[in-house]
Each structure stands twice: as C-alpha cells, then as structure tokens.
Amino acid sequence: MVPMTLMIIFVLLYLAFRRFGEALLIIASVPFALVGGIWFLYWMGFHLSVATGTGFIALAGVAAEFGVVMLMYLRHAIEAEPSLENAETFSADKLDEALYRGAVLRVRPKAMTVAVIIAGLLPILWGTGAGSEVMSRIAAPMIGGMITAPLLSLFIIPAAYKLMWLYRHRRPAQRA
C-alpha cells in the first residue's frame, strides 16, 4: 500500500513540475521521513500494522509537501537573481546565496508547521480512551517523521537541487 502511495505521489509531482529530476528529488526525500517514523515506532515499542501503515501514508504526503514547498522557494530565489541565467555573469557564490535565501525563508514556517503537527498528534499518541490504541499507532510514525523530514528538506534538498541546477545549466564546452 505504501509503495502504491509513493508511486501516485511521484506521478502527481511529475505532472506538477513537468521535470523528472525535480519530481525524483522530492520523492527521494520521502524515505528519510519514513526513517524517522520507523525510528519512533521502535522507540515506542510499536510493531508494523495496518494502523502504522496508515500513519506512514499520511507521513509520505506531508514529507512530499515539505519538499514541494522547499523546491518552489528555491526556484523562486534563483529566478530572482537574473545573473544566474547568463553564462557570462554566472557565479557559484551567487547561486549559493540564492539557495541560502530560499532555504532560510522556509525555516520559520516549517518550524511552525512541524510544531503544530506534533502538538496536534501528541494528545492522540498519549490518549487513553476508546480506540486510542489504534490511533496512537497512526500518530506515532507521523511524529517521528516530523523530526526527520524538516531537517532533510532544509539541508539535503537545497544541496541536491544545486547539483541538479549546475548539471542542467553547465556551459556547452562542459557538456562534451
């Protein structure tokens, strides 16, 4: 079920961006969020089940959303620097500055989003009422993934996007 969800997410990303590389970059960030969910399940002593699978599906969607928003901000920051499009005025330092600006703009909103998601899921995780055992297993992967997904999207996605951008915009002499 989770692989099918990842495939659907990839198709939607490709349809949105119309670039295979960018869709692949975002979908490649999802497993890092899933690692946080698996780590948290282990720490809580939960086993894989249908309920935890449901939590992983929700986590995959949120992790993909983090990647999409980060990629949009990075693209916008690069487009705001016109000297990056011209081969004569291109500078790796200007590219680094643009990527830094794009990533820094996402720190506060991402931290607030993560805090709200975790604050909303903690009562579900610690609940003791009817159905709380199942609901806590749905919430656990999301809480763990909310620890790793933002870190990945703040550090790894900008670095990987820089490599993609440099490869796509290399000079004709470098292509041979």
N, CA and C of each residue as an Amber inpcrd file, in Angstrom:
protein
   528
   0.8200000  -1.1940000   0.0000000   0.0000000   0.0000000   0.0000000
   0.8710000   1.2680000   0.0000000   1.9130000   1.2790000   0.8100000
   2.7970000   2.4430000   0.8520000   3.5270000   2.6260000  -0.4820000
   4.0500000   1.5510000  -1.1280000   4.6830000   1.7640000  -2.4410000
   3.7190000   2.3490000  -3.4750000   2.4670000   1.9200000  -3.4530000
   1.4760000   2.4710000  -4.3820000   1.2610000   3.9610000  -4.1020000
   1.2400000   4.3160000  -2.8360000   1.0910000   5.7240000  -2.4640000
   2.2740000   6.5390000  -2.9770000   3.4800000   6.0130000  -2.8220000
   4.6660000   6.7200000  -3.3100000   4.6290000   6.8810000  -4.8230000
   4.1430000   5.8620000  -5.5240000   4.0480000   5.9580000  -6.9800000
   3.0340000   7.0320000  -7.3880000   1.9070000   7.0790000  -6.7070000
   0.8970000   8.1010000  -7.0070000   1.4590000   9.4960000  -6.7220000
   2.1740000   9.6380000  -5.6010000   2.7870000  10.9260000  -5.2710000
   3.7770000  11.3320000  -6.3560000   4.5940000  10.3810000  -6.8330000
   5.5680000  10.6880000  -7.8830000   4.8840000  11.1470000  -9.1620000
   3.8230000  10.4590000  -9.5620000   3.1030000  10.8440000 -10.7820000
   2.5330000  12.2530000 -10.6340000   1.9560000  12.5530000  -9.4840000
   1.4080000  13.8950000  -9.2520000   2.5120000  14.9550000  -9.2650000
   3.6630000  14.6280000  -8.6820000   4.7830000  15.5710000  -8.7050000
   5.2730000  15.8100000 -10.1240000   5.3580000  14.7550000 -10.9050000
   5.8020000  14.9040000 -12.2880000   4.8100000  15.7530000 -13.0840000
   3.5220000  15.5270000 -12.8700000   2.5180000  16.3230000 -13.5710000
   2.5780000  17.7910000 -13.1500000   2.9320000  18.0450000 -11.8990000
   3.0020000  19.4200000 -11.4070000   4.2470000  20.1450000 -11.9090000
   5.4040000  19.4790000 -11.8840000   6.6640000  20.1380000 -12.2310000
   7.0690000  19.9620000 -13.6870000   6.5870000  18.9230000 -14.3370000
   6.9440000  18.6030000 -15.7230000   8.4490000  18.3700000 -15.8910000
   9.1010000  18.0220000 -14.8120000  10.5260000  17.7020000 -14.8450000
  10.7500000  16.4480000 -14.0100000  11.3320000  15.4600000 -14.6410000
  11.5700000  14.1900000 -13.9800000  12.5230000  14.3550000 -12.7960000
  13.5830000  15.1430000 -12.9750000  14.5920000  15.3170000 -11.9320000
  14.0390000  15.9390000 -10.6670000  13.2070000  16.9530000 -10.8090000
  12.6520000  17.6150000  -9.6320000  11.6550000  16.7110000  -8.9120000
  10.8490000  15.9840000  -9.6810000   9.9220000  15.0310000  -9.0580000
  10.6960000  13.9380000  -8.3380000  11.7790000  13.4800000  -8.9360000
  12.6040000  12.4440000  -8.3200000  13.2860000  12.9620000  -7.0600000
  13.7320000  14.2130000  -7.0760000  14.3590000  14.8100000  -5.8980000
  13.3880000  14.8370000  -4.7240000  12.1600000  15.2250000  -4.9860000
  11.1740000  15.2970000  -3.9050000  10.8150000  13.9050000  -3.4120000
  10.5860000  12.9710000  -4.3250000  10.1990000  11.6250000  -3.8980000
  11.3630000  10.9320000  -3.1850000  12.5980000  11.3060000  -3.5140000
  13.7590000  10.7330000  -2.8260000  13.8570000  11.2260000  -1.3910000
  13.2290000  12.3460000  -1.0850000  13.2660000  12.8520000   0.2840000
  12.2730000  12.1400000   1.1950000  11.2760000  11.4970000   0.6230000
  10.2400000  10.8380000   1.4270000  10.8020000   9.7030000   2.2860000
  11.6920000   8.8300000   1.7840000  12.2010000   7.7560000   2.6480000
  12.9090000   8.2510000   3.9030000  13.5280000   9.4250000   3.8460000
  14.1740000   9.9500000   5.0440000  13.1480000  10.2860000   6.1210000
  11.9860000  10.7400000   5.7160000  10.9090000  10.9730000   6.6790000
  10.4120000   9.6410000   7.2280000  10.3220000   8.6460000   6.3580000
   9.8650000   7.3300000   6.8020000  10.8380000   6.7200000   7.8030000
  12.1320000   7.0130000   7.6610000  13.1230000   6.5210000   8.6220000
  12.8290000   7.0770000  10.0110000  12.4680000   8.3430000  10.0850000
  12.1060000   8.9320000  11.3730000  10.8880000   8.2540000  11.9760000
   9.9220000   7.9010000  11.1230000   8.7390000   7.1910000  11.6010000
   9.0750000   5.8080000  12.1180000   9.9420000   5.0970000  11.4090000
  10.3490000   3.7570000  11.8510000  11.1250000   3.8430000  13.1640000
  12.0090000   4.8220000  13.2510000  12.7760000   5.0150000  14.4820000
  11.8390000   5.2660000  15.6680000  10.8350000   6.1050000  15.4710000
   9.9150000   6.4250000  16.5610000   9.0540000   5.2170000  16.9280000
   8.6450000   4.4260000  15.9420000   7.8960000   3.1990000  16.2440000
   8.7300000   2.2720000  17.1180000   9.9890000   2.1170000  16.7670000
  10.8810000   1.2700000  17.5550000  11.0160000   1.8080000  18.9730000
  11.2020000   3.1150000  19.0910000  11.3730000   3.7360000  20.3970000
  10.1230000   3.5750000  21.2630000   8.9400000   3.6360000  20.6470000
   7.6820000   3.4850000  21.3790000   7.3290000   2.0160000  21.6300000
   8.0140000   1.0990000  20.9680000   7.7190000  -0.3180000  21.1390000
   6.5350000  -0.7900000  20.3100000   6.1900000  -0.0570000  19.2530000
   5.0800000  -0.4460000  18.3780000   5.6030000  -1.3340000  17.2520000
   4.7340000  -2.1920000  16.7460000   5.0630000  -3.0510000  15.6150000
   4.3550000  -2.5260000  14.3730000   4.8440000  -2.9470000  13.1990000
   4.1830000  -2.5550000  11.9570000   2.8030000  -3.1980000  11.8920000
   1.8250000  -2.4070000  11.4990000   0.4470000  -2.8850000  11.3970000
  -0.2740000  -2.0340000  10.3550000  -1.5410000  -2.3170000  10.1640000
  -2.3410000  -1.5140000   9.2390000  -2.4210000  -0.0730000   9.7420000
  -2.5460000   0.1000000  11.0400000  -2.6330000   1.4470000  11.6080000
  -1.3340000   2.2210000  11.3810000  -0.1900000   1.5830000  11.6110000
   1.0700000   2.2910000  11.3780000   1.2730000   2.5400000   9.8840000
   0.8040000   1.6290000   9.0390000   0.8660000   1.8510000   7.5880000
   0.0810000   3.0780000   7.1840000  -1.0650000   3.2770000   7.8120000
  -1.8690000   4.4750000   7.5540000  -1.1060000   5.7300000   7.9740000
  -0.4210000   5.6570000   9.1030000   0.3980000   6.7830000   9.5470000
   1.5350000   7.0770000   8.5860000   2.1350000   6.0150000   8.0310000
   3.2170000   6.2060000   7.0610000   2.7060000   6.8270000   5.7640000
   1.5020000   6.4600000   5.3490000   0.9250000   7.0610000   4.1400000
   0.7110000   8.5610000   4.3500000   0.1730000   8.9260000   5.5110000
  -0.0200000  10.3480000   5.8190000   1.3230000  11.0700000   5.8940000
   2.3150000  10.4140000   6.4860000   3.6510000  10.9990000   6.5960000
   4.2730000  11.2160000   5.2210000   4.0790000  10.2760000   4.3080000
   4.6220000  10.4230000   2.9540000   4.0400000  11.6580000   2.2770000
   2.7660000  11.9030000   2.4710000   2.1410000  13.0890000   1.8890000
   2.6960000  14.3770000   2.4630000   2.8760000  14.4170000   3.7710000
   3.4110000  15.6240000   4.4080000   4.8690000  15.8420000   4.0010000
   5.6500000  14.7680000   3.9340000   7.0560000  14.8970000   3.5320000
   7.1700000  15.3890000   2.0920000   6.3160000  14.8980000   1.2250000
   6.3200000  15.3720000  -0.1640000   5.9320000  16.8470000  -0.2200000
   4.9860000  17.2390000   0.6020000   4.5770000  18.6520000   0.6400000
   5.7290000  19.5350000   1.1050000   6.4840000  19.0870000   2.1150000
   7.6570000  19.8380000   2.5620000   8.6330000  20.0290000   1.4060000
   8.8780000  18.9650000   0.6610000   9.7990000  19.0440000  -0.4690000
   9.3100000  19.9640000  -1.5660000   8.0160000  19.9070000  -1.8610000
   7.4410000  20.7580000  -2.9130000   7.5870000  22.2260000  -2.5400000
   7.2440000  22.5640000  -1.3190000   7.3200000  23.9660000  -0.8990000
   8.7740000  24.4380000  -0.8870000   9.6810000  23.5990000  -0.4080000
  11.0910000  23.9840000  -0.4050000  11.5920000  24.1970000  -1.8310000
  11.2450000  23.3050000  -2.7200000  11.6830000  23.4240000  -4.1100000
  11.1140000  24.6790000  -4.7640000   9.8830000  25.0170000  -4.4590000
   9.2840000  26.2370000  -5.0130000  10.0280000  27.4750000  -4.5220000
  10.3820000  27.5130000  -3.2490000  11.1140000  28.6590000  -2.7140000
  12.5240000  28.7360000  -3.2960000  13.1630000  27.5860000  -3.4950000
  14.4960000  27.5890000  -4.0970000  14.4380000  28.0950000  -5.5340000
  13.4600000  27.6200000  -6.2870000  13.3070000  28.0770000  -7.6770000
  13.0500000  29.5810000  -7.7240000  12.1850000  30.0640000  -6.8350000
  11.8650000  31.4920000  -6.8070000  13.1140000  32.3170000  -6.4730000
  13.9140000  31.8540000  -5.5280000  15.1220000  32.5920000  -5.1480000
  16.1230000  32.6310000  -6.2970000  16.2250000  31.5470000  -7.0500000
  17.1430000  31.5260000  -8.1970000  16.6260000  32.4310000  -9.3070000
  15.3230000  32.4000000  -9.5610000  14.7390000  33.2550000 -10.5980000
  14.8500000  34.7290000 -10.2420000  14.9180000  35.0600000  -8.9500000
  15.0490000  36.4520000  -8.5210000  16.4650000  36.9830000  -8.7440000
  17.3980000  36.1090000  -9.0550000  18.7860000  36.5030000  -9.3170000
  19.0560000  36.3510000 -10.8130000  18.8530000  37.4290000 -11.6090000
  18.9630000  37.3100000 -13.0700000  20.3630000  36.9500000 -13.5610000
  21.3860000  37.2490000 -12.7930000  22.7490000  36.9520000 -13.2500000
  23.0290000  35.4520000 -13.3060000  22.1890000  34.6450000 -12.6900000
  22.4120000  33.1980000 -12.7090000  22.0130000  32.5620000 -14.0330000
  21.1710000  33.2230000 -14.7960000  20.7140000  32.6500000 -16.0620000
  21.6940000  32.8830000 -17.2040000  22.5600000  33.8660000 -17.0650000
  23.5160000  34.2010000 -18.1150000  24.8550000  33.5260000 -17.8190000
  25.4150000  32.8270000 -18.7930000  26.6670000  32.0940000 -18.5950000
  27.8370000  33.0300000 -18.2860000  27.8120000  34.2560000 -18.8310000
  28.9160000  35.1850000 -18.6040000  28.8920000  35.7760000 -17.1960000
  27.7160000  35.9670000 -16.6350000  27.6130000  36.5850000 -15.3130000
  27.3780000  35.5660000 -14.2070000  27.3650000  34.2850000 -14.5560000
  27.1060000  33.2510000 -13.5530000  28.2290000  33.1980000 -12.5220000
  27.8380000  33.0000000 -11.2770000  28.7990000  32.8370000 -10.1900000
  28.2600000  31.7750000  -9.2350000  29.1040000  30.8350000  -8.8690000
  28.6870000  29.7940000  -7.9260000  28.3380000  30.4050000  -6.5720000
  29.0270000  31.4880000  -6.2100000  28.7180000  32.1590000  -4.9450000
  27.3150000  32.7580000  -4.9690000  26.9240000  33.3430000  -6.0980000
  25.5720000  33.9030000  -6.2090000  24.5250000  32.8030000  -6.1580000
  24.8360000  31.6560000  -6.7450000  23.9140000  30.5200000  -6.6710000
  23.7670000  30.0540000  -5.2290000  24.8810000  29.9620000  -4.5140000
  24.8260000  29.5720000  -3.1050000  24.0050000  30.5610000  -2.2860000
  24.2050000  31.8610000  -2.5460000  23.4420000  32.8820000  -1.8220000
  21.9500000  32.7710000  -2.1160000  21.6060000  32.5510000  -3.3690000
  20.1920000  32.4250000  -3.7360000  19.5720000  31.1990000  -3.0800000
  20.2780000  30.0850000  -3.0920000  19.7550000  28.8750000  -2.4550000
  19.6450000  29.0600000  -0.9460000  20.6150000  29.7540000  -0.3630000
  20.5670000  30.0300000   1.0690000  19.3470000  30.8820000   1.4130000
  19.1240000  31.9390000   0.6120000  17.9540000  32.7980000   0.8500000
  16.6590000  31.9970000   0.7320000  16.5770000  31.1550000  -0.2920000
  15.3720000  30.3610000  -0.4780000  15.1260000  29.3980000   0.6660000
  16.1930000  28.7920000   1.1860000  16.0380000  27.8430000   2.2900000
  15.7340000  28.5630000   3.6000000  16.3910000  29.6930000   3.8310000
  16.1840000  30.4270000   5.0820000  14.7530000  30.9550000   5.1830000
  14.1770000  31.3210000   4.0510000  12.7910000  31.7950000   4.0730000
  11.8290000  30.7260000   4.5820000  12.2150000  29.4640000   4.5290000
  11.3370000  28.3710000   4.9250000  11.5370000  27.9190000   6.3630000
  12.5360000  28.4210000   7.0610000  12.8340000  27.9060000   8.3980000
  11.6860000  28.1560000   9.3660000  11.2570000  29.3970000   9.5040000
  10.2000000  29.6980000  10.4670000   8.8740000  29.0340000  10.1010000
   8.3880000  29.1470000   8.8640000   7.1260000  28.4650000   8.5430000
   7.2100000  26.9510000   8.7210000   8.3440000  26.3740000   8.3840000
   8.4880000  24.9220000   8.5380000   8.4970000  24.5410000  10.0160000
   9.2110000  25.3130000  10.8370000   9.2420000  25.0310000  12.2700000
   7.8450000  25.1600000  12.8780000   7.1000000  26.1640000  12.4350000
   5.7380000  26.3350000  12.9520000   4.8350000  25.1860000  12.5070000
   4.9750000  24.7530000  11.2600000   4.1700000  23.6440000  10.7590000
   4.4670000  22.3730000  11.5360000   5.7420000  22.0900000  11.7500000
   6.1330000  20.8890000  12.4930000   5.6220000  20.9630000  13.9250000
   5.7630000  22.1260000  14.5550000   5.2950000  22.2680000  15.9360000
   3.7890000  22.0450000  16.0390000   3.0330000  22.5720000  15.0970000
   1.5780000  22.3990000  15.1250000   1.2010000  20.9400000  14.8920000
   1.8660000  20.2900000  13.9360000   1.5480000  18.8830000  13.6600000
   1.8710000  18.0210000  14.8740000   3.0500000  18.2090000  15.4520000
   3.4230000  17.4050000  16.6210000   2.5150000  17.7170000  17.8000000
   2.2140000  18.9980000  18.0280000   1.3210000  19.3610000  19.1380000
  -0.0690000  18.7670000  18.9450000  -0.5160000  18.6670000  17.7110000
  -1.8200000  18.0690000  17.4560000  -1.8240000  16.5560000  17.5850000
  -0.6830000  15.9310000  17.3250000  -0.6200000  14.4700000  17.3690000
  -0.2530000  13.9130000  18.7440000   0.4010000  14.6890000  19.5850000
   0.7840000  14.1840000  20.9070000  -0.4110000  13.7590000  21.7540000
  -1.5050000  14.5290000  21.8010000  -2.6610000  14.0440000  22.5670000
  -3.2240000  12.7300000  22.0090000  -3.1500000  12.5560000  20.6980000
  -3.6090000  11.2990000  20.1020000  -2.6720000  10.1690000  20.5100000
  -1.3720000  10.4400000  20.5300000  -0.3970000   9.4260000  20.9180000
  -0.5690000   9.0200000  22.3780000  -0.8370000   9.9780000  23.2430000
  -0.9400000   9.7020000  24.6710000  -2.3570000   9.4040000  25.1410000
  -3.3140000   9.3950000  24.2160000  -4.7110000   9.1780000  24.5910000
  -4.9350000   7.8270000  25.2530000  -5.9930000   7.7680000  26.0860000
  -6.3050000   6.5270000  26.8020000  -7.7440000   6.0840000  26.6030000
  -8.5070000   6.7840000  25.8040000  -9.9220000   6.4590000  25.6210000
 -10.1370000   5.3170000  24.6470000 -11.3900000   5.1500000  24.2710000
 -11.7560000   4.0930000  23.3300000 -11.1000000   4.3500000  21.9750000
 -10.4580000   3.3400000  21.4210000  -9.8020000   3.4550000  20.1260000
  -8.4320000   4.1020000  20.1700000  -7.9720000   4.4440000  21.3650000
  -6.6960000   5.1560000  21.4640000  -5.5120000   4.2770000  21.0770000
  -5.6360000   2.9690000  21.2560000  -4.5210000   2.0910000  20.8970000
  -4.2580000   2.1280000  19.3920000  -5.3130000   2.1260000  18.6000000
  -5.1580000   2.1990000  17.1450000  -4.7070000   3.5980000  16.7380000
  -5.3150000   4.6110000  17.2950000  -4.9840000   5.9860000  16.9130000
  -3.5430000   6.3490000  17.2660000  -3.0390000   5.8200000  18.3850000
  -1.6540000   6.1260000  18.7540000  -0.6810000   5.5220000  17.7510000
  -1.0500000   4.4040000  17.1490000  -0.1870000   3.7860000  16.1460000
  -0.2520000   4.5140000  14.8030000  -1.3060000   5.2420000  14.5770000
  -1.3740000   6.0900000  13.3840000  -0.5410000   7.3570000  13.6020000
  -0.5810000   7.9030000  14.8120000   0.1210000   9.1520000  15.1120000
   1.6310000   8.9650000  15.2440000   2.0710000   7.8130000  15.7280000
   3.4990000   7.6060000  16.0170000   4.4020000   7.7890000  14.7960000
   4.1130000   7.1730000  13.6400000   5.0160000   7.4010000  12.5020000
   5.0700000   8.8610000  12.0670000   3.9500000   9.5450000  12.1860000
   3.9390000  10.9580000  11.7800000   4.7970000  11.8030000  12.7100000
   4.7480000  11.5260000  14.0010000   5.5610000  12.2990000  14.9450000
   7.0440000  12.0610000  14.6770000   7.4330000  10.8120000  14.4950000
   8.8340000  10.5150000  14.1960000   9.2880000  11.1340000  12.8930000
   8.4350000  11.0730000  11.8850000   8.7820000  11.6560000  10.5920000
   8.8460000  13.1670000  10.6270000   8.0860000  13.7860000  11.5170000
   8.1210000  15.2400000  11.6310000   9.4230000  15.7180000  12.2600000
  10.1900000  14.7990000  12.8050000  11.5040000  15.1640000  13.3290000
  12.5410000  15.1300000  12.2100000  12.4650000  14.1190000  11.3390000
  13.4900000  13.9690000  10.3000000  13.1540000  14.6870000   8.9960000
  11.9030000  14.7550000   8.6070000  11.5290000  15.3510000   7.3120000
  11.9340000  16.8220000   7.1830000  11.6890000  17.6640000   8.1800000
  12.0880000  19.0700000   8.0240000  13.6020000  19.2490000   7.9470000
  14.3340000  18.4430000   8.7080000  15.7930000  18.5590000   8.6530000
  16.3060000  18.2150000   7.2650000  15.7390000  17.1860000   6.6810000
  16.1500000  16.8030000   5.3350000  15.8290000  17.9060000   4.3420000
  14.6140000  18.4290000   4.4160000  14.2240000  19.4260000   3.4170000
  14.9880000  20.7350000   3.5820000  15.4940000  21.0180000   4.7660000
  16.2640000  22.2480000   4.9630000  17.7280000  22.1150000   4.5480000
  18.2820000  20.9120000   4.6160000  19.7100000  20.7570000   4.3430000
  20.0040000  19.9700000   3.0680000  19.3450000  18.8610000   2.8740000
  19.6830000  17.9760000   1.7600000  19.0710000  18.4610000   0.4480000
  17.8120000  18.8700000   0.4590000  17.1550000  19.2770000  -0.7840000
  17.8520000  20.4760000  -1.4310000  18.2280000  21.5340000  -0.6910000
  18.9520000  22.6270000  -1.3570000  20.2890000  22.1830000  -1.9610000
  21.0150000  21.3190000  -1.2670000  22.2970000  20.8510000  -1.8020000
  22.0880000  20.0020000  -3.0560000  21.1160000  19.1160000  -3.0170000
  20.8390000  18.2770000  -4.1910000  20.3040000  19.1200000  -5.3470000
  19.4910000  20.1300000  -5.0330000  18.9670000  20.9950000  -6.0910000
  20.0940000  21.8050000  -6.7330000  21.0720000  22.2060000  -5.9380000
  22.2210000  22.9250000  -6.5050000  22.9450000  22.0380000  -7.5130000
  23.1770000  20.7870000  -7.1590000  23.8510000  19.8740000  -8.0880000
  23.0270000  19.6780000  -9.3530000  21.7130000  19.5340000  -9.2030000
  20.8410000  19.3940000 -10.3750000  20.8980000  20.6460000 -11.2380000
  20.8410000  21.8090000 -10.5980000  20.8350000  23.0700000 -11.3320000
  22.1530000  23.2570000 -12.0810000  23.2640000  22.9610000 -11.4270000
  24.5670000  23.0880000 -12.0880000  24.6810000  22.1230000 -13.2610000
  24.1760000  20.9180000 -13.1190000  24.2340000  19.9460000 -14.2130000
  23.3740000  20.4070000 -15.3860000  22.1920000  20.9240000 -15.1000000
  21.2710000  21.3530000 -16.1510000  21.7680000  22.6090000 -16.8620000
  22.4940000  23.4790000 -16.1670000  22.9230000  24.7620000 -16.7340000
  24.4240000  24.8270000 -16.9870000  25.0610000  23.7080000 -17.1580000
  26.5030000  23.7480000 -17.4330000  26.7460000  24.3290000 -18.8290000
  27.9310000  24.8570000 -19.0160000  28.2820000  25.5020000 -20.2880000
  28.4200000  24.4530000 -21.3870000  28.2190000  24.8650000 -22.6500000
  28.3280000  23.9080000 -23.7670000  29.6850000  23.2110000 -23.8280000
  30.7690000  23.8970000 -23.4760000  32.0970000  23.2780000 -23.5080000
  32.2030000  22.1570000 -22.4740000  31.4540000  22.2670000 -21.3670000
  31.4900000  21.2540000 -20.3220000  30.6490000  20.0390000 -20.6890000
  29.7430000  20.1690000 -21.6290000  28.8360000  19.0770000 -21.9810000
  29.5130000  18.0010000 -22.8140000  30.5690000  18.3510000 -23.5040000
  31.2310000  17.3840000 -24.3990000  32.0470000  16.3720000 -23.6430000
